[in-house]
Each structure stands twice: as C-alpha cells, then as structure tokens.
C-alpha cells in the first residue's frame, strides 16, 4: 500500500469540535493534505503518531472553546507529548485558538506554547471562520520549510512526468496492446448498501424532574422538550440532520458549521447531534414537525446548499423544497426508482450481498439530572443513501 504523505498534522484535544472540523475542512479545500489523529485523553500517543509528526512539516494545534488550558495538562497526555515532539523535531508550528471579537487571548493549551512568536498564533472567531483559515494558510505558506517542500514536490512531479513519458513512448513502440491495457481504468471494489445506525432520545421536565423518552416516528413532543441523536454510519460517506417546524421553517443541525464539506463521516464512528453535552430544544411557538437524518456515499448538493446557508436566511418555502427534492430523489430503495445497478460517483458498485460496519448494541446518554439512559440502536437500511424520517406529533 502506498504511504500517504501529509502537509499538516492537526493536533487537538477535541477532534470532533466545530473549530477543529472547520480548520481541517478549510485547509483541505485550499489544497493541504491534513491528518487529524484520534486522541484518547490521558494516554500517550502511539509511535506511529510520533513518526508521522516527524514526516509532516506543518504542525497546527487547535484549542476549542472551553478546552483545558496549560495548567490542567498532564505530562503523559497525548496532545502534550505531541506538542513537545513537534517542537523537538523542528516542525513548523502554529497555534489556533477560539477567540471571539475583541476578547483577550486565551491561555495556551500547553505550557510548551507560551514562548511562541506572535506570528505563530492565529485567533479563530467562529463568526469569521473563512478569514481565520485564510490567515492560517498564509502563515503556513510563508514558512521557508513549506517553500522548500513545494519545490521538492514539483521537482519530483517533473521527474515522474519525464520518466512516464519515456516509458509510454517505449511501450507504444514495443507492445501497443499492453499500453491499451494499462490505460484502461481498473474497476473499484464494490461497497455495501449505505446504512445509518441511530438512536433518538428526548428529555422532558415534568413536575420539576427530568424524564426520558425515545424519539421515534410518530412520537409526541411539546415545546421545551430537548432532543438528541446518536448516529453511527455503516460506511464512509456524508450525513445531514435537518429539522422542520410547524411554520415551515427548516434548520440544519448537522453539519453544525455553515461550511461546505463538513458533512463527511467515518464508518463505525458514533457521533452526537448536537455535539458535546448539548440538546436541541423544541421551540414553544414554532414547534416541531419532523427530524430527518439523510446519509449517502456522495455529498448531496441540495443539503450542502442548506448547510452553507446560515439558519434564518433564505426563503422557508425554497428550503423546504430542497429537502423534499433530496428525499424524493434519494437512491435508497424506498424513494426514487432504483436501477438494476447503483454506483457511487467514484464508480463503486453497491452490492446487496455485502455488509457494512455493524451497529453498536446500544448508545447511552446522560440526562440533565445526571441519569444515564440507554436505548437499543435502530438501523435504517438503504442503497446509495439512506434516510431516517421522524415525523412527530406536536402538542
């Protein structure tokens, strides 16, 4: 297998935070190859991660809002050790931290970053995310190490082009049939039908006490109820979570940042919507009509457009039409007419006989009063995509 080379090693204690997701997606969109490790707080990094830091020129530390500061780190913490290793090996290091408006600069997530130069700090204001990404990109590209790396990459590419051209000429003169076979694209391996493993949970304040209920199609909800979803995709792809209210309004719960491309998800990785310990509260006046979880191997242009548009902007009718058109045309075996063979945009054929990542048996969640509740995981089967449609009764 060919080893993947990275331009940026993104170090963060919260890889699933909106700040880390926005930085990773923004740098990727600008042409950087970004690696985001999956940390386990309190455990040292694996040797593979340290070797990868040595091979990756740029090292970006992202400190999300509310993340522990330098005073709470432990010497064996994975992020702490990775920062030390990056400094010891001379990586081009930049620190990004959430800093809204004119708020003072937050403390660094590690004492090792206290002596960085001013240009190595980039403030990240969620309201001006694109500007922060542009500044970060400029800081990375301004490094002499990066310029040397780009020069070496171009030299390698030029050499490969010359060698490939020579080989094509020789092969064309000697064995034309082999050239034709070499040019023919190899079929990609098939993929299983796309599945969404999910659990919907609600909590309601009754007589001063929080009680839990399972959120299903046809559930009764009231204003002030709080809802949460736990989702596990069966394959790598894209997932969107959209709600509609009694007034015809449409709200995108996931992706949580209005930026194209953040809908990408990994097979078998469970994530919560909303993220962290937050819940979605049903509005007393607008109410709730439905919750829709739509997943697909390919990104869905209509929902990407909704995700890019901040809530409250755009015409409610037009936003509802985008959601309806997406569901009506989804190739999941239930909505649009399915051809005999369904393929992804990459050309991967979806085979019914294959199985994706199995669902977890249950997914626990903690209520506002600290009570832990657990419900069995449901699975929504599909083909190229899948859709969970939860239409509720608002009272």
CSV table of C-alpha atoms in Angstrom, one decimal:
chain,number,residue,atom,x,y,z
A,1,UNK,CA,0.0,0.0,0.0
A,2,UNK,CA,1.3,3.5,-0.9
A,3,UNK,CA,2.1,5.6,2.2
A,4,UNK,CA,0.1,8.8,2.4
A,5,UNK,CA,2.1,12.0,2.8
A,6,UNK,CA,0.6,14.8,4.8
A,7,UNK,CA,1.3,18.6,4.8
A,8,UNK,CA,-0.4,19.3,8.1
A,9,UNK,CA,-0.6,17.4,11.4
A,10,UNK,CA,-3.7,18.8,13.2
A,11,UNK,CA,-3.3,18.3,17.0
A,12,UNK,CA,-6.3,18.9,19.2
A,13,UNK,CA,-8.0,17.5,22.3
A,14,UNK,CA,-11.4,17.7,20.6
A,15,UNK,CA,-11.1,16.4,17.0
A,16,UNK,CA,-14.9,16.5,16.7
A,17,UNK,CA,-15.3,20.1,17.7
A,18,UNK,CA,-16.6,22.7,15.2
A,19,UNK,CA,-13.3,24.6,15.4
A,20,UNK,CA,-11.2,21.5,14.5
A,21,UNK,CA,-13.6,20.5,11.8
A,22,UNK,CA,-13.6,23.9,10.2
A,23,UNK,CA,-9.8,24.2,10.2
A,24,UNK,CA,-9.4,20.7,8.8
A,25,UNK,CA,-12.0,21.3,6.0
A,26,UNK,CA,-10.7,24.8,5.2
A,27,UNK,CA,-7.1,23.7,4.8
A,28,UNK,CA,-8.2,20.7,2.7
A,29,UNK,CA,-10.2,23.0,0.5
A,30,UNK,CA,-7.1,25.1,0.0
A,31,UNK,CA,-5.0,22.1,-1.2
A,32,UNK,CA,-3.3,21.0,2.1
A,33,UNK,CA,-3.3,17.3,3.0
A,34,UNK,CA,-4.4,17.2,6.6
A,35,UNK,CA,-4.1,14.4,9.2
A,36,UNK,CA,-6.3,14.5,12.3
A,37,UNK,CA,-5.4,11.9,14.9
A,38,UNK,CA,-8.0,10.3,17.1
A,39,UNK,CA,-6.8,11.1,20.6
A,40,UNK,CA,-7.6,9.3,23.8
A,41,UNK,CA,-7.3,11.8,26.7
A,42,UNK,CA,-4.7,10.8,29.3
A,43,UNK,CA,-3.0,8.2,27.1
A,44,UNK,CA,0.3,8.8,25.4
A,45,UNK,CA,0.5,8.9,21.6
A,46,UNK,CA,1.4,5.8,19.7
A,47,UNK,CA,4.8,5.5,18.0
A,48,UNK,CA,3.1,5.8,14.6
A,49,UNK,CA,1.8,9.2,15.5
A,50,UNK,CA,5.2,10.5,16.6
A,51,UNK,CA,6.8,9.2,13.4
A,52,UNK,CA,4.1,10.9,11.4
A,53,UNK,CA,4.8,14.2,13.1
A,54,UNK,CA,8.5,13.9,12.1
A,55,UNK,CA,7.4,13.3,8.5
A,56,UNK,CA,4.8,16.1,8.4
A,57,UNK,CA,6.4,19.7,8.0
A,58,UNK,CA,3.4,21.7,9.4
A,59,UNK,CA,2.0,21.1,13.0
A,60,UNK,CA,-1.2,23.0,13.8
A,61,UNK,CA,-2.6,23.0,17.4
A,62,UNK,CA,-6.3,23.8,17.6
A,63,UNK,CA,-7.7,24.7,21.0
A,64,UNK,CA,-11.5,24.7,21.0
A,65,UNK,CA,-13.5,26.9,23.3
A,66,UNK,CA,-13.7,25.5,26.8
A,67,UNK,CA,-10.8,23.1,26.2
A,68,UNK,CA,-8.4,22.6,29.2
A,69,UNK,CA,-5.6,25.2,29.4
A,70,UNK,CA,-1.9,24.7,30.1
A,71,UNK,CA,-2.5,24.4,33.8
A,72,UNK,CA,-4.6,21.3,33.5
A,73,UNK,CA,-2.5,19.2,31.2
A,74,UNK,CA,-0.7,16.0,32.3
A,75,UNK,CA,2.8,15.1,31.3
A,76,UNK,CA,1.6,11.9,29.7
A,77,UNK,CA,-1.3,13.5,27.9
A,78,UNK,CA,-1.2,12.7,24.1
A,79,UNK,CA,-1.6,16.3,23.0
A,80,UNK,CA,1.1,17.5,25.4
A,81,UNK,CA,3.6,14.8,24.2
A,82,UNK,CA,2.8,15.5,20.5
A,83,UNK,CA,3.5,19.2,21.0
A,84,UNK,CA,6.8,18.5,22.7
A,85,UNK,CA,7.8,16.2,19.9
A,86,UNK,CA,6.9,18.7,17.2
A,87,UNK,CA,9.0,21.4,19.0
A,88,UNK,CA,11.9,19.0,19.5
A,89,UNK,CA,11.9,17.9,15.8
A,90,UNK,CA,11.7,21.5,14.5
A,91,UNK,CA,8.2,21.3,12.9
A,92,UNK,CA,6.6,24.5,11.6
A,93,UNK,CA,4.2,25.0,14.5
A,94,UNK,CA,1.1,27.3,14.5
A,95,UNK,CA,-1.4,27.6,17.4
A,96,UNK,CA,-5.1,28.3,16.6
A,97,UNK,CA,-7.5,29.1,19.5
A,98,UNK,CA,-11.1,30.3,19.6
A,99,UNK,CA,-11.2,34.0,20.4
A,100,UNK,CA,-14.4,35.8,19.6
A,101,UNK,CA,-14.2,39.5,18.6
A,102,UNK,CA,-12.0,41.6,20.9
A,103,UNK,CA,-11.9,39.0,23.7
A,104,UNK,CA,-8.4,38.6,25.3
A,105,UNK,CA,-6.1,35.9,24.0
A,106,UNK,CA,-6.9,32.6,25.8
A,107,UNK,CA,-4.1,30.7,27.7
A,108,UNK,CA,-2.3,28.2,25.5
A,109,UNK,CA,-3.4,24.5,25.8
A,110,UNK,CA,0.2,23.6,26.7
A,111,UNK,CA,2.9,25.4,28.6
A,112,UNK,CA,5.2,24.5,25.7
A,113,UNK,CA,3.4,27.1,23.6
A,114,UNK,CA,4.0,30.0,25.9
A,115,UNK,CA,7.2,31.1,24.1
A,116,UNK,CA,5.9,31.0,20.5
A,117,UNK,CA,6.4,34.1,18.4
A,118,UNK,CA,3.4,36.3,17.8
A,119,UNK,CA,3.0,35.2,14.1
A,120,UNK,CA,2.6,31.6,15.3
A,121,UNK,CA,-0.7,32.4,17.0
A,122,UNK,CA,-3.9,32.6,14.9
A,123,UNK,CA,-7.2,33.7,16.6
A,124,UNK,CA,-10.3,31.8,15.4
A,125,UNK,CA,-13.6,33.6,15.6
A,126,UNK,CA,-16.4,31.2,14.6
A,127,UNK,CA,-18.3,34.2,13.1
A,128,UNK,CA,-15.3,34.9,10.8
A,129,UNK,CA,-14.1,31.4,10.1
A,130,UNK,CA,-13.0,31.9,6.5
A,131,UNK,CA,-10.8,34.9,7.5
A,132,UNK,CA,-9.1,32.7,10.2
A,133,UNK,CA,-8.5,29.9,7.7
A,134,UNK,CA,-7.0,32.4,5.2
A,135,UNK,CA,-4.6,33.8,7.8
A,136,UNK,CA,-3.6,30.3,8.9
A,137,UNK,CA,-2.9,29.3,5.3
A,138,UNK,CA,-0.8,32.4,4.8
A,139,UNK,CA,1.2,31.7,8.0
A,140,UNK,CA,1.9,28.1,6.8
A,141,UNK,CA,2.8,29.0,3.2
A,142,UNK,CA,5.1,31.8,4.5
A,143,UNK,CA,7.4,29.3,6.1
A,144,UNK,CA,10.7,28.6,4.2
A,145,UNK,CA,10.2,24.9,5.0
A,146,UNK,CA,7.0,24.9,3.1
A,147,UNK,CA,8.5,26.6,0.1
A,148,UNK,CA,11.3,24.1,0.1
A,149,UNK,CA,8.8,21.3,0.3
A,150,UNK,CA,6.7,22.6,-2.6
A,151,UNK,CA,9.9,23.0,-4.7
A,152,UNK,CA,10.9,19.4,-4.0
A,153,UNK,CA,7.4,18.1,-4.8
A,154,UNK,CA,7.4,20.0,-8.1
A,155,UNK,CA,10.8,18.5,-8.9
A,156,UNK,CA,9.6,15.0,-8.1
A,157,UNK,CA,6.5,15.6,-10.2
A,158,UNK,CA,8.6,16.9,-13.1
A,159,UNK,CA,10.8,13.8,-12.9
A,160,UNK,CA,7.9,11.5,-12.8
A,161,UNK,CA,6.3,13.2,-15.8
A,162,UNK,CA,9.6,12.8,-17.8
A,163,UNK,CA,10.0,9.1,-16.8
A,164,UNK,CA,6.3,8.3,-17.5
A,165,UNK,CA,6.6,10.0,-21.0
A,166,UNK,CA,9.7,7.9,-21.8
A,167,UNK,CA,8.0,4.7,-20.7
A,168,UNK,CA,4.9,5.4,-22.7
A,169,UNK,CA,6.9,6.1,-25.9
A,170,UNK,CA,8.9,2.8,-25.4
A,171,UNK,CA,5.9,0.8,-24.6
A,172,UNK,CA,4.0,2.3,-27.6
A,173,UNK,CA,6.7,1.2,-29.9
A,174,UNK,CA,7.1,-2.3,-28.5
A,175,UNK,CA,3.8,-3.5,-27.1
A,176,UNK,CA,0.8,-1.5,-28.1
A,177,UNK,CA,-1.7,-4.0,-26.6
A,178,UNK,CA,0.0,-3.6,-23.2
A,179,UNK,CA,-0.3,0.2,-23.4
A,180,UNK,CA,-4.0,-0.1,-24.1
A,181,UNK,CA,-4.5,-2.4,-21.1
A,182,UNK,CA,-2.5,-0.1,-18.9
A,183,UNK,CA,-4.7,2.9,-19.9
A,184,UNK,CA,-7.9,1.0,-19.2
A,185,UNK,CA,-9.1,2.1,-15.7
A,186,UNK,CA,-9.3,-0.7,-13.1
A,187,UNK,CA,-12.8,-1.2,-11.6
A,188,UNK,CA,-13.0,-0.1,-7.9
A,189,UNK,CA,-14.1,-2.7,-5.4
A,190,UNK,CA,-17.8,-2.8,-4.6
A,191,UNK,CA,-19.3,-1.3,-1.5
A,192,UNK,CA,-22.2,-2.4,0.8
A,193,UNK,CA,-25.5,-0.6,0.9
A,194,UNK,CA,-25.3,2.6,2.9
A,195,UNK,CA,-26.8,2.2,6.4
A,196,UNK,CA,-27.4,4.6,9.3
A,197,UNK,CA,-27.4,3.2,12.9
A,198,UNK,CA,-29.3,5.6,15.1
A,199,UNK,CA,-30.9,6.3,18.5
A,200,UNK,CA,-33.2,9.3,19.2
A,201,UNK,CA,-33.6,10.4,22.8
A,202,UNK,CA,-35.7,13.2,24.3
A,203,UNK,CA,-35.9,14.6,27.8
A,204,UNK,CA,-38.8,16.5,29.3
A,205,UNK,CA,-39.2,18.5,32.5
A,206,UNK,CA,-42.2,17.2,34.4
A,207,UNK,CA,-43.1,18.3,38.0
A,208,UNK,CA,-39.5,19.6,38.4
A,209,UNK,CA,-37.9,16.3,37.3
A,210,UNK,CA,-36.4,15.3,34.0
A,211,UNK,CA,-37.8,12.2,32.4
A,212,UNK,CA,-36.5,10.5,29.2
A,213,UNK,CA,-38.4,9.2,26.2
A,214,UNK,CA,-37.4,7.6,23.0
A,215,UNK,CA,-37.7,9.7,19.9
A,216,UNK,CA,-39.3,7.7,17.1
A,217,UNK,CA,-41.5,8.3,14.1
A,218,UNK,CA,-44.9,9.4,15.5
A,219,UNK,CA,-43.6,10.4,18.9
A,220,UNK,CA,-45.4,13.2,20.8
A,221,UNK,CA,-43.3,16.2,21.6
A,222,UNK,CA,-44.0,19.6,23.3
A,223,UNK,CA,-42.4,23.0,23.4
A,224,UNK,CA,-39.4,22.9,25.8
A,225,UNK,CA,-38.7,19.2,25.1
A,226,UNK,CA,-35.0,18.6,24.5
A,227,UNK,CA,-33.9,16.1,21.8
A,228,UNK,CA,-30.6,14.4,20.9
A,229,UNK,CA,-29.5,11.9,18.3
A,230,UNK,CA,-26.7,9.3,18.4
A,231,UNK,CA,-25.6,8.3,14.8
A,232,UNK,CA,-23.2,5.7,13.5
A,233,UNK,CA,-22.7,5.4,9.7
A,234,UNK,CA,-22.2,1.9,8.3
A,235,UNK,CA,-19.8,3.2,5.6
A,236,UNK,CA,-17.7,6.3,5.0
A,237,UNK,CA,-19.8,9.0,3.4
A,238,UNK,CA,-21.9,12.1,4.2
A,239,UNK,CA,-24.6,12.7,6.8
A,240,UNK,CA,-27.0,15.6,7.2
A,241,UNK,CA,-29.5,16.2,10.1
A,242,UNK,CA,-32.4,18.6,9.3
A,243,UNK,CA,-35.5,19.6,11.3
A,244,UNK,CA,-38.7,21.2,10.1
A,245,UNK,CA,-41.1,23.1,12.3
A,246,UNK,CA,-44.9,23.8,12.3
A,247,UNK,CA,-44.4,27.2,10.5
A,248,UNK,CA,-42.5,25.6,7.6
A,249,UNK,CA,-39.0,26.6,8.8
A,250,UNK,CA,-36.0,24.4,8.1
A,251,UNK,CA,-33.0,24.2,10.4
A,252,UNK,CA,-29.7,22.2,9.8
A,253,UNK,CA,-28.4,20.6,13.0
A,254,UNK,CA,-25.5,18.7,11.3
A,255,UNK,CA,-23.1,19.9,10.0
A,256,UNK,CA,-23.0,22.4,12.8
A,257,UNK,CA,-20.8,24.8,10.9
A,258,UNK,CA,-22.1,26.6,7.8
A,259,UNK,CA,-19.2,25.4,5.6
A,260,UNK,CA,-19.3,23.1,2.6
A,261,UNK,CA,-17.7,19.6,3.1
A,262,UNK,CA,-18.1,19.2,6.9
A,263,UNK,CA,-20.8,16.6,6.3
A,264,UNK,CA,-18.2,13.9,5.8
A,265,UNK,CA,-18.4,11.0,8.4
A,266,UNK,CA,-16.4,7.8,9.0
A,267,UNK,CA,-17.8,4.3,9.1
A,268,UNK,CA,-18.3,2.9,12.7
A,269,UNK,CA,-17.7,6.2,14.4
A,270,UNK,CA,-20.6,7.3,16.7
A,271,UNK,CA,-21.3,11.0,17.0
A,272,UNK,CA,-23.9,13.0,18.8
A,273,UNK,CA,-26.2,15.7,17.3
A,274,UNK,CA,-25.9,18.3,18.8
A,275,UNK,CA,-22.3,17.6,19.8
A,276,UNK,CA,-20.8,17.6,23.3
A,277,UNK,CA,-23.4,17.7,26.1
A,278,UNK,CA,-25.9,19.9,24.3
A,279,UNK,CA,-29.5,19.2,23.4
A,280,UNK,CA,-31.8,20.6,20.7
A,281,UNK,CA,-34.7,22.4,22.4
A,282,UNK,CA,-38.2,22.4,20.8
A,283,UNK,CA,-39.4,26.0,20.3
A,284,UNK,CA,-42.6,26.8,22.2
A,285,UNK,CA,-44.1,28.7,19.3
A,286,UNK,CA,-42.6,27.3,16.1
A,287,UNK,CA,-42.9,23.7,17.5
A,288,UNK,CA,-41.5,20.7,15.6
A,289,UNK,CA,-42.8,18.8,12.6
A,290,UNK,CA,-40.0,16.4,11.8
A,291,UNK,CA,-36.4,15.3,12.1
A,292,UNK,CA,-34.6,14.0,9.0
A,293,UNK,CA,-31.3,12.2,9.0
A,294,UNK,CA,-30.1,11.8,5.4
A,295,UNK,CA,-26.9,9.9,4.6
A,296,UNK,CA,-25.2,9.0,1.3
A,297,UNK,CA,-21.9,7.8,-0.1
A,298,UNK,CA,-21.8,11.0,-2.2
A,299,UNK,CA,-22.3,14.5,-0.9
A,300,UNK,CA,-25.9,15.8,-1.6
A,301,UNK,CA,-25.8,19.2,-3.3
A,302,UNK,CA,-29.2,20.4,-2.1
A,303,UNK,CA,-28.3,19.7,1.5
A,304,UNK,CA,-24.8,21.1,1.1
A,305,UNK,CA,-26.6,24.3,0.0
A,306,UNK,CA,-28.8,24.3,3.1
A,307,UNK,CA,-25.7,23.6,5.3
A,308,UNK,CA,-23.8,26.6,3.8
A,309,UNK,CA,-26.7,29.0,4.3
A,310,UNK,CA,-27.0,30.2,7.9
A,311,UNK,CA,-30.3,29.4,9.7
A,312,UNK,CA,-32.8,32.2,9.3
A,313,UNK,CA,-31.6,33.2,5.8
A,314,UNK,CA,-33.3,32.2,2.6
A,315,UNK,CA,-37.0,31.6,1.9
A,316,UNK,CA,-38.6,28.9,4.1
A,317,UNK,CA,-40.5,27.5,1.1
A,318,UNK,CA,-37.4,27.2,-1.0
A,319,UNK,CA,-35.5,25.5,1.8
A,320,UNK,CA,-38.4,23.0,2.3
A,321,UNK,CA,-38.3,22.3,-1.4
A,322,UNK,CA,-34.6,21.5,-1.3
A,323,UNK,CA,-35.2,19.0,1.5
A,324,UNK,CA,-38.2,17.4,-0.3
A,325,UNK,CA,-36.4,17.1,-3.6
A,326,UNK,CA,-33.5,15.4,-1.9
A,327,UNK,CA,-35.7,12.8,-0.2
A,328,UNK,CA,-37.8,12.2,-3.3
A,329,UNK,CA,-34.6,11.6,-5.4
A,330,UNK,CA,-32.7,9.5,-2.8
A,331,UNK,CA,-31.5,6.2,-4.2
A,332,UNK,CA,-32.2,4.2,-1.0
A,333,UNK,CA,-34.6,1.6,-2.3
A,334,UNK,CA,-37.7,3.4,-0.9
A,335,UNK,CA,-38.0,6.8,-2.7
A,336,UNK,CA,-36.7,7.2,-6.2
A,337,UNK,CA,-36.8,4.4,-8.8
A,338,UNK,CA,-33.7,2.3,-8.5
A,339,UNK,CA,-31.8,1.0,-11.5
A,340,UNK,CA,-30.6,-2.6,-11.7
A,341,UNK,CA,-27.1,-1.4,-10.7
A,342,UNK,CA,-26.4,1.6,-8.4
A,343,UNK,CA,-22.9,3.1,-8.3
A,344,UNK,CA,-21.2,6.0,-6.4
A,345,UNK,CA,-19.7,8.9,-8.2
A,346,UNK,CA,-16.3,7.2,-8.0
A,347,UNK,CA,-17.7,4.2,-9.8
A,348,UNK,CA,-18.1,1.9,-6.8
A,349,UNK,CA,-21.0,-0.6,-7.4
A,350,UNK,CA,-23.3,-1.1,-4.4
A,351,UNK,CA,-23.8,-4.8,-3.8
A,352,UNK,CA,-26.7,-6.0,-1.6
A,353,UNK,CA,-24.7,-9.1,-0.5
A,354,UNK,CA,-22.0,-7.0,1.2
A,355,UNK,CA,-22.3,-5.8,4.8
A,356,UNK,CA,-21.1,-2.5,6.3
A,357,UNK,CA,-19.9,-1.8,9.8
A,358,UNK,CA,-22.2,-3.5,12.3
A,359,UNK,CA,-24.3,-1.3,14.6
A,360,UNK,CA,-23.5,-1.0,18.3
A,361,UNK,CA,-25.9,-2.7,20.6
A,362,UNK,CA,-27.0,0.5,22.4
A,363,UNK,CA,-25.9,4.1,22.8
A,364,UNK,CA,-26.1,5.6,26.3
A,365,UNK,CA,-26.8,9.3,27.0
A,366,UNK,CA,-26.8,11.3,30.2
A,367,UNK,CA,-29.9,13.4,31.1
A,368,UNK,CA,-29.7,16.9,32.6
A,369,UNK,CA,-30.2,15.5,36.1
A,370,UNK,CA,-27.2,13.1,35.6
A,371,UNK,CA,-29.3,10.0,35.0
A,372,UNK,CA,-27.9,7.6,32.4
A,373,UNK,CA,-30.4,6.2,30.0
A,374,UNK,CA,-29.8,3.7,27.2
A,375,UNK,CA,-31.9,2.6,24.2
A,376,UNK,CA,-31.3,-0.1,21.6
A,377,UNK,CA,-29.9,1.1,18.3
A,378,UNK,CA,-32.1,1.1,15.2
A,379,UNK,CA,-30.8,0.6,11.7
A,380,UNK,CA,-32.0,2.4,8.6
A,381,UNK,CA,-31.1,0.3,5.5
A,382,UNK,CA,-30.5,1.9,2.1
A,383,UNK,CA,-28.5,1.6,-1.1
A,384,UNK,CA,-26.5,4.6,-2.4
A,385,UNK,CA,-28.0,6.5,0.5
A,386,UNK,CA,-30.4,6.1,3.5
A,387,UNK,CA,-32.9,8.4,5.2
A,388,UNK,CA,-34.3,8.3,8.7
A,389,UNK,CA,-37.6,10.2,8.7
A,390,UNK,CA,-39.0,11.1,12.2
A,391,UNK,CA,-42.3,12.9,11.8
A,392,UNK,CA,-43.6,13.9,15.3
A,393,UNK,CA,-46.9,15.0,16.8
A,394,UNK,CA,-46.5,18.4,18.3
A,395,UNK,CA,-48.8,19.3,21.2
